XYZ file of C-alpha atoms in Angstrom:
722
model
C 110.105 65.260 187.498
C 112.756 62.947 186.089
C 114.911 63.969 183.096
C 114.077 61.917 180.002
C 116.744 59.455 179.015
C 118.110 59.687 175.469
C 117.310 56.557 173.508
C 119.411 54.744 170.904
C 117.865 56.753 168.076
C 119.071 60.050 169.513
C 122.573 58.643 169.969
C 122.691 57.490 166.358
C 121.622 60.884 165.055
C 124.292 62.562 167.167
C 126.991 60.252 165.817
C 125.953 61.005 162.205
C 126.424 64.748 162.704
C 129.650 66.426 161.597
C 131.764 67.125 164.695
C 132.747 70.555 163.333
C 129.553 72.050 161.890
C 127.103 69.985 164.041
C 124.684 69.286 161.162
C 123.625 65.974 159.633
C 123.348 67.085 155.952
C 125.074 64.844 153.404
C 125.474 66.870 150.200
C 128.957 66.181 148.767
C 128.681 68.982 146.179
C 128.124 71.669 148.859
C 129.861 70.272 151.944
C 132.276 67.714 150.553
C 132.273 64.019 151.260
C 130.931 62.985 154.637
C 133.417 60.548 156.202
C 132.695 58.402 159.272
C 135.200 56.456 161.356
C 133.195 53.783 163.159
C 135.845 52.818 165.705
C 136.598 56.398 166.732
C 132.891 57.356 166.456
C 133.875 60.363 164.399
C 131.990 61.932 161.451
C 133.102 65.029 159.566
C 132.573 66.880 156.268
C 135.676 67.150 154.113
C 135.153 70.874 153.327
C 134.731 71.594 157.023
C 138.193 70.113 157.550
C 139.695 72.155 154.715
C 138.279 75.482 155.927
C 138.806 75.033 159.685
C 141.387 77.444 161.065
C 143.116 75.138 163.551
C 143.531 71.772 161.839
C 146.105 70.825 159.205
C 146.811 67.772 157.093
C 149.838 66.352 158.887
C 149.431 62.675 158.000
C 149.533 60.651 154.798
C 146.501 60.169 152.569
C 145.690 56.804 154.115
C 145.978 58.044 157.709
C 143.011 59.386 159.651
C 140.565 61.118 157.323
C 142.419 61.826 154.084
C 145.538 62.878 155.961
C 143.808 64.722 158.830
C 144.776 62.862 162.007
C 142.037 61.944 164.476
C 143.825 63.621 167.407
C 144.138 66.868 165.440
C 140.432 66.783 164.588
C 139.479 66.256 168.249
C 141.810 69.112 169.243
C 140.071 71.382 166.715
C 136.667 70.366 168.108
C 137.827 71.351 171.594
C 139.243 74.647 170.328
C 136.110 75.625 168.397
C 133.779 74.617 171.231
C 134.516 77.978 172.890
C 133.785 80.041 169.745
C 130.285 81.278 168.854
C 128.929 81.346 165.316
C 127.735 84.815 164.296
C 124.950 83.212 162.256
C 123.321 80.503 164.400
C 124.734 81.812 167.759
C 125.827 78.278 168.690
C 129.232 77.067 169.808
C 131.684 75.255 167.589
C 132.476 77.944 165.001
C 135.728 76.846 163.327
C 135.835 79.030 160.182
C 137.073 82.583 160.584
C 137.713 85.556 158.311
C 141.318 85.659 157.085
C 141.614 89.397 157.821
C 143.331 89.744 161.210
C 141.238 92.667 162.356
C 137.977 90.821 161.583
C 136.642 88.561 164.360
C 133.724 86.901 162.580
C 133.564 83.128 163.175
C 131.038 80.732 161.607
C 130.319 77.105 160.936
C 131.094 76.258 157.302
C 127.404 75.732 156.327
C 126.433 78.900 158.189
C 129.124 80.782 156.321
C 127.337 80.033 153.053
C 124.246 81.753 154.446
C 126.323 84.820 155.403
C 128.098 85.031 151.983
C 131.396 83.713 153.335
C 133.860 82.798 150.551
C 136.349 80.006 151.228
C 139.138 79.575 148.708
C 140.174 75.946 148.260
C 143.818 76.663 147.466
C 146.787 76.945 149.800
C 146.488 78.145 152.549
C 142.655 77.671 152.279
C 141.634 81.162 153.507
C 138.048 82.278 154.176
C 136.619 85.797 153.960
C 133.485 87.355 155.372
C 131.033 89.349 153.292
C 132.828 92.645 153.989
C 136.278 91.358 152.920
C 135.347 88.747 150.296
C 136.595 89.095 146.681
C 134.078 90.219 144.073
C 133.667 90.276 140.301
C 133.442 93.362 138.092
C 131.022 93.678 135.176
C 133.498 95.040 132.537
C 131.002 94.460 129.714
C 129.936 96.893 127.021
C 126.678 98.485 128.223
C 125.234 98.070 124.735
C 125.474 94.270 125.004
C 122.375 92.627 126.416
C 123.046 90.538 129.510
C 121.752 86.953 129.805
C 118.574 86.392 131.781
C 119.078 82.711 132.620
C 121.657 80.505 134.279
C 123.827 78.764 131.684
C 123.912 75.599 133.829
C 120.328 75.042 134.991
C 118.736 77.428 132.433
C 116.462 78.894 135.100
C 115.961 82.637 135.189
C 118.350 84.853 137.148
C 118.786 88.551 137.764
C 121.989 89.617 135.908
C 123.431 91.429 138.897
C 126.768 90.188 140.213
C 126.531 89.053 143.817
C 127.534 86.195 146.096
C 124.934 83.894 144.553
C 125.390 85.011 140.916
C 128.740 84.548 139.123
C 129.921 84.964 135.536
C 132.650 83.602 133.245
C 135.716 85.900 133.025
C 136.360 85.059 129.355
C 133.116 85.281 127.401
C 131.088 87.469 129.852
C 127.989 85.792 128.392
C 127.883 82.790 130.715
C 126.192 83.672 134.043
C 125.126 81.115 136.615
C 123.978 80.495 140.174
C 126.729 79.705 142.672
C 125.111 76.417 143.701
C 124.717 75.380 140.037
C 128.348 75.982 139.120
C 129.461 74.298 142.363
C 127.523 71.156 141.485
C 128.914 71.290 137.947
C 132.473 71.524 139.312
C 131.918 68.602 141.686
C 130.573 66.453 138.855
C 133.109 67.415 136.172
C 136.222 67.431 138.337
C 139.473 69.211 137.606
C 139.957 67.699 134.153
C 136.529 68.492 132.642
C 135.372 71.624 134.470
C 135.071 74.533 132.011
C 132.697 77.266 130.875
C 129.502 75.874 129.382
C 129.472 78.440 126.554
C 133.025 79.358 125.535
C 134.690 76.140 126.819
C 137.497 78.155 128.396
C 139.200 76.079 131.074
C 142.285 77.782 132.542
C 140.952 81.297 133.207
C 137.551 79.929 134.169
C 138.943 77.569 136.804
C 141.222 80.267 138.264
C 138.298 82.664 138.606
C 136.017 80.057 140.153
C 138.667 79.093 142.719
C 139.067 82.763 143.586
C 135.316 83.068 144.088
C 135.133 80.051 146.416
C 134.133 77.164 144.136
C 135.536 73.807 145.207
C 136.964 71.768 142.278
C 137.909 68.192 143.279
C 141.198 66.904 141.880
C 139.818 63.790 140.207
C 138.296 62.581 136.972
C 134.683 63.361 136.073
C 132.024 61.445 137.957
C 130.678 59.860 134.771
C 134.138 58.455 134.062
C 134.396 56.865 137.500
C 131.095 55.028 137.328
C 131.556 51.262 137.100
C 130.588 49.759 133.712
C 129.315 53.139 132.542
C 130.130 52.339 128.921
C 129.466 48.627 128.933
C 126.674 49.065 126.371
C 129.202 50.375 123.865
C 131.090 47.093 124.018
C 128.133 45.116 122.710
C 128.651 44.055 119.104
C 125.758 43.918 116.639
C 125.258 40.268 115.585
C 122.141 39.897 113.485
C 121.632 39.053 109.828
C 119.487 41.688 108.088
C 119.604 40.088 104.640
C 116.158 39.814 102.970
C 116.557 36.016 102.895
C 118.673 34.408 105.602
C 120.192 31.051 104.640
C 121.483 30.142 108.102
C 119.648 27.162 109.608
C 120.367 28.394 113.139
C 118.546 31.678 112.557
C 119.439 35.310 112.015
C 120.991 35.801 115.467
C 123.599 33.073 114.936
C 127.151 34.233 114.205
C 130.045 31.829 113.875
C 133.609 32.856 114.638
C 134.573 32.618 110.970
C 133.264 31.154 107.755
C 130.164 31.584 105.644
C 127.848 32.292 108.578
C 129.940 34.886 110.378
C 127.967 38.130 110.695
C 129.758 40.967 108.877
C 128.720 44.414 110.101
C 128.326 47.517 107.956
C 131.682 49.298 107.949
C 129.972 52.728 107.831
C 127.162 52.621 110.393
C 127.807 49.346 112.244
C 124.080 48.936 112.927
C 123.338 46.446 110.149
C 124.785 42.997 109.497
C 124.645 40.029 107.192
C 125.976 36.499 106.944
C 128.555 36.226 104.184
C 126.576 33.552 102.364
C 123.282 35.442 102.656
C 124.671 38.418 100.722
C 126.962 36.539 98.355
C 130.190 37.732 99.974
C 133.489 35.895 99.801
C 135.291 34.435 102.794
C 137.862 37.248 102.566
C 135.325 40.061 102.600
C 135.602 42.219 105.704
C 134.377 45.569 104.367
C 130.659 45.556 103.570
C 128.169 48.431 103.452
C 124.450 48.069 104.059
C 121.850 49.241 101.572
C 121.063 52.486 103.424
C 124.705 53.570 103.548
C 125.317 52.562 99.928
C 122.299 54.603 98.840
C 123.385 57.585 100.930
C 126.841 57.583 99.318
C 125.487 56.888 95.827
C 127.417 53.647 95.835
C 130.640 55.469 95.014
C 131.895 56.916 98.275
C 135.073 55.517 99.786
C 133.944 52.934 102.323
C 137.234 52.255 104.057
C 140.275 54.464 104.178
C 143.728 53.512 105.253
C 144.700 54.326 108.831
C 145.118 57.998 109.425
C 148.113 59.321 111.284
C 147.924 61.977 113.944
C 148.996 65.424 112.853
C 152.465 66.211 114.100
C 153.772 69.654 114.850
C 156.949 69.197 112.867
C 158.430 69.945 109.493
C 156.241 67.412 107.728
C 153.094 69.384 108.602
C 154.482 72.889 108.291
C 151.716 73.930 105.914
C 148.813 72.154 107.637
C 146.475 75.059 108.269
C 142.884 75.346 109.278
C 140.355 75.215 106.460
C 139.288 78.798 107.201
C 142.624 80.519 106.648
C 144.381 78.131 104.282
C 144.688 79.483 100.737
C 145.209 75.948 99.481
C 142.214 74.257 101.081
C 139.957 77.223 100.433
C 136.188 77.093 100.731
C 134.470 75.526 97.809
C 130.798 75.612 96.787
C 128.716 72.633 97.834
C 129.399 69.824 95.400
C 126.560 68.140 93.606
C 125.761 64.590 94.619
C 124.901 63.701 91.043
C 127.614 62.030 89.043
C 128.638 63.411 85.665
C 131.591 63.127 83.330
C 135.022 63.681 84.896
C 135.427 66.807 82.782
C 132.217 68.309 84.196
C 133.174 67.393 87.752
C 136.624 68.969 87.384
C 135.157 72.071 85.754
C 132.896 72.481 88.805
C 136.091 72.853 90.847
C 137.355 75.682 88.671
C 138.586 78.394 91.022
C 136.755 81.660 91.473
C 139.379 83.973 90.049
C 140.776 86.629 92.345
C 142.319 89.898 91.225
C 145.759 88.500 92.062
C 147.904 86.418 89.717
C 150.288 83.649 90.772
C 153.447 84.313 88.751
C 155.615 81.294 87.896
C 159.084 81.748 86.383
C 160.526 78.600 84.805
C 164.257 78.444 84.197
C 164.724 76.318 81.100
C 162.626 73.181 81.466
C 162.777 72.990 85.311
C 159.002 72.942 85.739
C 158.978 70.866 88.948
C 161.426 73.179 90.697
C 159.322 76.201 89.681
C 156.132 74.471 90.855
C 157.618 73.660 94.263
C 158.724 77.270 94.674
C 155.154 78.325 93.863
C 153.292 76.177 96.408
C 155.864 76.816 99.134
C 155.356 80.578 99.046
C 153.822 82.014 102.177
C 151.297 84.025 100.103
C 150.372 81.230 97.683
C 146.661 81.131 96.847
C 145.411 78.266 94.689
C 142.496 80.387 93.421
C 144.796 82.872 91.675
C 145.315 82.416 87.942
C 148.661 80.876 86.996
C 150.818 83.135 84.857
C 153.867 81.284 83.469
C 157.027 82.879 82.148
C 159.781 80.798 80.550
C 163.417 81.872 80.580
C 165.918 80.529 78.001
C 163.140 79.830 75.490
C 165.529 78.624 72.778
C 166.363 75.629 74.960
C 162.870 74.987 76.279
C 160.164 74.490 73.701
C 158.173 76.074 70.879
C 158.470 79.855 70.492
C 154.686 80.187 70.857
C 154.975 79.824 74.643
C 156.376 83.357 74.797
C 153.483 85.091 73.061
C 150.466 83.042 74.170
C 149.713 82.899 77.917
C 147.428 79.868 77.590
C 150.024 77.944 75.585
C 152.723 78.777 78.132
C 150.539 77.563 81.024
C 149.605 74.326 79.271
C 153.219 73.632 78.308
C 154.272 74.248 81.919
C 151.612 71.837 83.212
C 152.678 69.214 80.671
C 156.334 69.465 81.751
C 155.261 69.413 85.406
C 153.215 66.258 84.823
C 156.155 64.477 83.212
C 158.690 65.490 85.854
C 156.448 64.611 88.815
C 155.995 60.994 87.746
C 159.779 60.702 87.339
C 160.498 62.186 90.791
C 161.577 60.345 93.941
C 157.994 60.429 95.211
C 156.959 57.635 92.819
C 158.393 54.258 91.901
C 157.484 51.514 89.466
C 157.167 51.099 85.711
C 156.054 53.922 83.459
C 152.288 54.314 83.501
C 151.799 52.310 86.717
C 153.457 54.170 89.584
C 153.208 53.586 93.339
C 154.257 55.962 96.084
C 157.867 55.451 97.132
C 159.093 55.810 100.714
C 161.852 58.426 100.702
C 163.214 59.891 103.943
C 164.395 63.131 102.352
C 161.036 63.615 100.642
C 159.354 63.226 104.041
C 161.645 65.804 105.624
C 160.978 68.222 102.750
C 157.227 67.439 102.831
C 157.468 66.654 99.121
C 154.442 64.338 99.185
C 152.173 67.218 100.157
C 153.690 69.519 97.530
C 153.369 66.950 94.736
C 149.746 66.251 95.668
C 149.028 69.977 95.558
C 150.705 70.366 92.132
C 148.807 67.394 90.668
C 145.521 68.921 91.869
C 146.459 72.198 90.159
C 147.281 70.270 86.957
C 143.857 68.645 86.907
C 141.878 71.814 87.525
C 143.934 74.316 85.490
C 143.857 72.415 82.206
C 146.813 70.069 82.515
C 146.865 66.596 80.950
C 145.207 63.616 82.573
C 147.466 61.941 85.126
C 147.255 58.403 83.771
C 150.295 57.033 85.627
C 148.772 55.875 88.935
C 148.872 52.133 89.525
C 145.584 50.437 90.453
C 147.082 49.676 93.872
C 147.885 53.334 94.576
C 144.420 54.417 93.449
C 142.841 51.813 95.734
C 144.960 52.932 98.707
C 143.853 56.523 98.143
C 140.184 56.121 97.201
C 139.305 52.452 97.953
C 138.274 51.655 94.390
C 137.281 49.037 93.490
C 135.670 48.579 96.915
C 135.901 45.452 99.057
C 138.881 44.159 97.055
C 141.968 43.373 99.158
C 145.387 44.322 97.836
C 147.388 41.512 96.255
C 151.005 40.920 95.291
C 150.155 42.178 91.819
C 149.520 45.652 93.249
C 153.049 45.910 94.657
C 155.864 47.617 92.768
C 157.408 45.046 90.389
C 161.062 44.252 90.978
C 161.310 45.865 94.423
C 163.022 44.042 97.288
C 159.785 43.681 99.274
C 157.905 42.394 96.225
C 160.518 39.724 95.562
C 160.324 38.494 99.152
C 156.513 38.360 99.142
C 156.553 36.558 95.779
C 158.875 33.899 97.156
C 156.554 33.359 100.118
C 153.408 33.187 97.972
C 154.994 30.760 95.460
C 156.130 28.223 98.084
C 154.886 24.763 97.072
C 155.429 22.885 100.313
C 155.494 23.543 104.034
C 159.251 22.862 104.193
C 159.935 25.310 101.365
C 157.706 27.904 103.012
C 159.512 27.608 106.345
C 162.854 27.928 104.588
C 161.786 31.126 102.843
C 160.387 32.532 106.086
C 163.643 31.805 107.865
C 165.588 33.698 105.202
C 163.142 36.628 105.377
C 162.971 36.881 109.171
C 164.045 40.549 109.198
C 161.217 41.515 106.824
C 158.691 39.482 108.816
C 159.804 41.039 112.089
C 159.564 44.521 110.607
C 156.025 43.812 109.355
C 154.909 42.266 112.657
C 154.268 38.924 110.934
C 156.892 36.815 112.664
C 154.611 33.955 113.684
C 154.816 30.169 113.427
C 153.332 28.535 110.337
C 151.721 25.143 110.886
C 150.309 24.496 107.409
C 150.618 25.687 103.839
C 147.134 27.219 104.085
C 148.521 29.889 106.451
C 150.515 31.186 103.506
C 147.623 33.194 102.055
C 146.894 35.127 105.261
C 150.584 35.827 105.717
C 150.883 37.197 102.181
C 147.848 39.453 102.676
C 149.347 40.855 105.885
C 152.697 41.493 104.196
C 151.069 43.226 101.221
C 148.996 45.385 103.561
C 152.106 46.316 105.546
C 154.103 47.182 102.417
C 151.375 49.181 100.664
C 149.562 50.831 103.586
C 151.087 50.485 107.049
C 154.625 51.634 106.285
C 153.281 54.248 103.839
C 150.808 55.852 106.237
C 152.548 59.231 106.491
C 153.312 59.601 102.732
C 149.733 58.588 101.864
C 148.303 61.028 104.409
C 150.374 63.995 103.233
C 149.694 63.112 99.587
C 145.944 63.071 100.302
C 146.139 66.440 102.017
C 147.938 67.883 99.005
C 145.247 66.510 96.680
C 142.635 68.331 98.768
C 143.723 71.558 97.031
C 140.694 73.147 95.355
C 138.554 70.203 96.521
C 140.021 67.634 94.095
C 140.404 64.796 96.637
C 136.836 65.191 97.903
C 135.428 65.143 94.379
C 137.374 62.026 93.394
C 136.471 60.307 96.655
C 132.787 60.873 95.924
C 133.093 59.491 92.366
C 136.075 57.105 92.289
C 134.748 55.013 89.387
C 134.282 58.107 87.213
C 137.845 59.345 87.748
C 139.593 55.978 87.529
C 140.620 56.372 83.883
C 141.899 59.908 84.518
C 144.356 58.602 87.123
C 145.203 55.066 86.022
C 144.774 54.833 82.253
C 146.880 56.491 79.591
C 145.194 58.913 77.231
C 143.479 57.160 74.343
C 144.568 58.268 70.853
C 142.624 61.177 69.445
C 139.898 60.029 67.044
C 137.824 61.832 64.462
C 134.660 61.138 66.434
C 136.151 62.525 69.679
C 137.437 65.670 67.976
C 134.196 66.215 66.077
C 132.123 65.963 69.273
C 134.223 68.676 70.951
C 132.938 71.362 68.573
C 129.442 72.756 68.653
C 128.242 74.088 65.274
C 126.788 77.610 64.993
C 124.631 77.855 61.858
C 123.363 80.982 60.161
C 119.697 81.946 60.308
C 119.402 82.658 56.568
C 118.164 79.641 54.678
C 120.540 80.045 51.710
C 123.582 80.233 53.964
C 122.292 77.405 56.136
C 122.105 75.069 53.127
C 125.738 75.778 52.209
C 126.877 75.397 55.821
C 125.222 71.981 56.107
C 127.338 70.814 53.153
C 130.547 72.189 54.727
C 129.783 70.358 58.000
C 129.788 67.124 55.998
C 133.123 68.151 54.446
C 134.496 68.878 57.946
C 133.581 65.467 59.331
C 134.973 63.684 56.277
C 138.186 65.701 56.566
C 138.609 64.560 60.189
C 138.155 60.918 59.147
C 140.863 61.247 56.472
C 143.197 62.883 59.040
C 142.662 59.900 61.316
C 143.537 57.292 58.671
C 146.508 59.298 57.307
C 145.079 60.480 53.967
C 145.842 64.108 54.775
C 149.117 65.962 55.181
C 148.059 67.040 58.675
C 147.086 64.978 61.707
C 144.194 65.245 64.134
C 146.624 66.673 66.714
C 147.573 69.395 64.214
C 143.887 70.218 63.765
C 143.418 70.370 67.548
C 146.471 72.632 67.978
C 145.361 74.921 65.127
C 141.780 75.336 66.349
C 142.250 75.393 70.148
C 145.963 75.929 70.809
C 146.066 72.767 72.961
C 148.653 70.034 72.397
C 146.297 67.403 73.832
C 142.912 67.249 75.501
C 143.162 68.499 79.113
C 141.822 66.379 81.957
C 139.204 69.037 82.747
C 138.204 69.498 79.102
C 138.472 72.639 77.026
C 137.072 75.899 78.354
C 135.394 77.710 76.774
C 133.841 74.880 74.769
C 135.154 74.828 71.160
C 132.752 76.031 68.492
C 132.602 75.996 64.672
C 131.266 78.864 62.581
C 131.565 79.643 58.854
C 133.260 82.097 56.469
C 131.146 83.150 53.476
C 132.327 84.901 50.306
C 131.429 88.593 50.259
C 129.633 88.256 46.912
C 127.450 85.457 48.313
C 126.232 87.515 51.246
C 123.344 88.945 49.197
C 121.637 85.904 47.707
C 120.186 86.212 44.202
C 118.782 84.011 41.475
C 122.270 83.245 40.111
C 123.961 82.899 43.463
C 125.436 79.488 42.713
C 127.237 80.841 39.632
C 128.975 83.513 41.782
C 130.176 80.899 44.262
C 133.999 80.894 44.146
C 136.367 78.439 45.867
C 139.345 80.789 45.870
C 140.566 83.236 48.499
C 139.062 81.709 51.647
C 141.043 79.817 54.312
C 140.027 78.585 57.757
C 140.625 80.939 60.657
C 141.044 80.113 64.354
C 141.017 82.003 67.625
C 142.631 79.711 70.197
C 141.868 82.039 73.102
C 138.121 81.703 72.473
C 138.343 78.114 71.121
C 136.573 79.132 67.906
C 137.184 77.759 64.410
C 135.831 79.407 61.216
C 135.439 76.995 58.293
C 135.449 78.325 54.705
C 132.409 77.829 52.480
C 133.494 75.842 49.402
C 131.579 74.107 46.650
C 133.566 70.840 46.639
C 135.301 68.689 49.211
C 138.552 68.865 47.205
C 138.655 72.633 47.573
C 137.765 72.391 51.290
C 140.520 69.843 51.970
C 143.096 71.872 50.054
C 142.489 75.117 51.948
C 142.346 73.313 55.299
C 145.678 71.538 54.700
C 147.410 74.709 53.555
C 146.260 76.798 56.519
C 146.915 74.184 59.203
C 150.354 73.211 57.823
C 151.367 76.846 57.531
C 150.246 77.597 61.102
C 151.496 74.479 62.869
C 154.738 73.629 61.063
C 156.018 76.808 59.459
C 154.824 79.581 61.764
C 154.248 78.090 65.249
C 153.824 81.568 66.738
């Protein structure tokens, strides 16, 4: 009989086999990449090269097979051809146990069947089942162990073995060896971590010790060509109810009326400018769904945020869980109300502790900065203010009344903050100023925190923000670009921008630009101007640089300070409601405003009720005469007498002021001649500022009512302020 000749097919199969392990499997996750050199007719698995005992990487990465020279590989094949695998009993075993006394030799794939562990770190040792490293349970026996693999989610027996491994950090993530090996091959060195606790360092060290190969490359999904090409597609479709473009809804010009503007919140809706009545300058537009979801008041676009830096300027930037300033607040209502109601909803839940503030003279700002910079400061603690050197500070009543002392402190703090280096501009219309020392001291954060405390704890309305500053913080009014009018009047930058915007000819414009080249270079606007129409875009860029770009860090820290007690979030949700509290001065107190503050508590007896109805009329008429100056006291005197407040706080008065009545003792038991016993002498109004209650005397005539009211209020406010 003649021996059968091997055909071409058999030769091809033999060439495709790894020269070290003699198998044809191509599974990169388990055996590494299978590399073939056509000219040398050499095929080998990468992990077989790494674990072989007699071959080393002596060449460069581009020589041979990833640094393993062809001659060295052939020498290793010849060496291992005399060694028998203890698993398959065939020649060519090139992987041996690293223990000198152990003589077990295997092919790399056979070693996996015999629980061999190969460590893919220098010097790439391998260990047999008897000498291989193992994991210990070290878990509380009362804790239930997982019953499924955290990678493939299939069931497993929670018993540590060669095929079952666990995370060394959380002890709750258990997995099959093959599953975690495939995860490591896919994720690579930079993304391989525990699937439950996300630990990376300890997890990778333990997996390398237990024989998991982690390739030193990026994740496989990052290396795929055009993997994220779909994300680069821009939505270009007009979703307006009536499209006016003659080329159809899918047409989008580069600029102009029929350029598709996308929703700045979701990006999945668009409209032509003309179809939705937008201007040519409009770039920020929100679709109907997003506008409805934010109640039409949420900030649509915020200025660029800066990355948190681990430096002095962020020394008090803590996590929301542990920060006493940015403490947890109840879920805010989506419904809009008055600014007083919204601020009252932020009222802190009082803790047993008290935040003590000692003010030396009238140095309220210095005392406030010392308060918020304390390591144990908690914004939810009630402010307790103590003034030293009272004779030089203010009214003597601030010593005896805690509420009066706190309100006077907040009033001084409000005045001194707007005059500090943090702000610039005319009185009543301030912008943030860029001050290097204030940045080093993190003063922007501190001032924002103090202003939030003023709003919530009964301080006066702010009223000194410029419209430009309010728009930079809360984007109100929305979709309105900043103009030169928003810049600080009289500043150097404002003068330069004004000169550029007022240029009448192209020659004049170029002359101004040449003189302002340093400013233009600083703003990144040093570009050639070919026509006078380019002036408008240049001015917009310069205003944006001056108001937002160069002020990014102060604006960011100021916002974070305003987040104290949830103030920034509340204003951001309702910017139109709070606009007058920040940007408009307090309106003069009127009789109608003061009268609406007080709720009237009537008696249940009919005789008393009739008299009280008359006195309510007297009370309202008295307030009207105080407003027009026909009384010896003013409306502010009435407010101070009845509530103890110098002016209406931004958050309103708590508890709500109330009016009740004082009856004559002889009129308490009504009789047939009750009206004859009615006397106008001996009764004066009484007030309890701590409870915001005012007791009005029952009189028969308005003249008697006005007389007793004037005497009591003048005596209390002007003669005896305590």
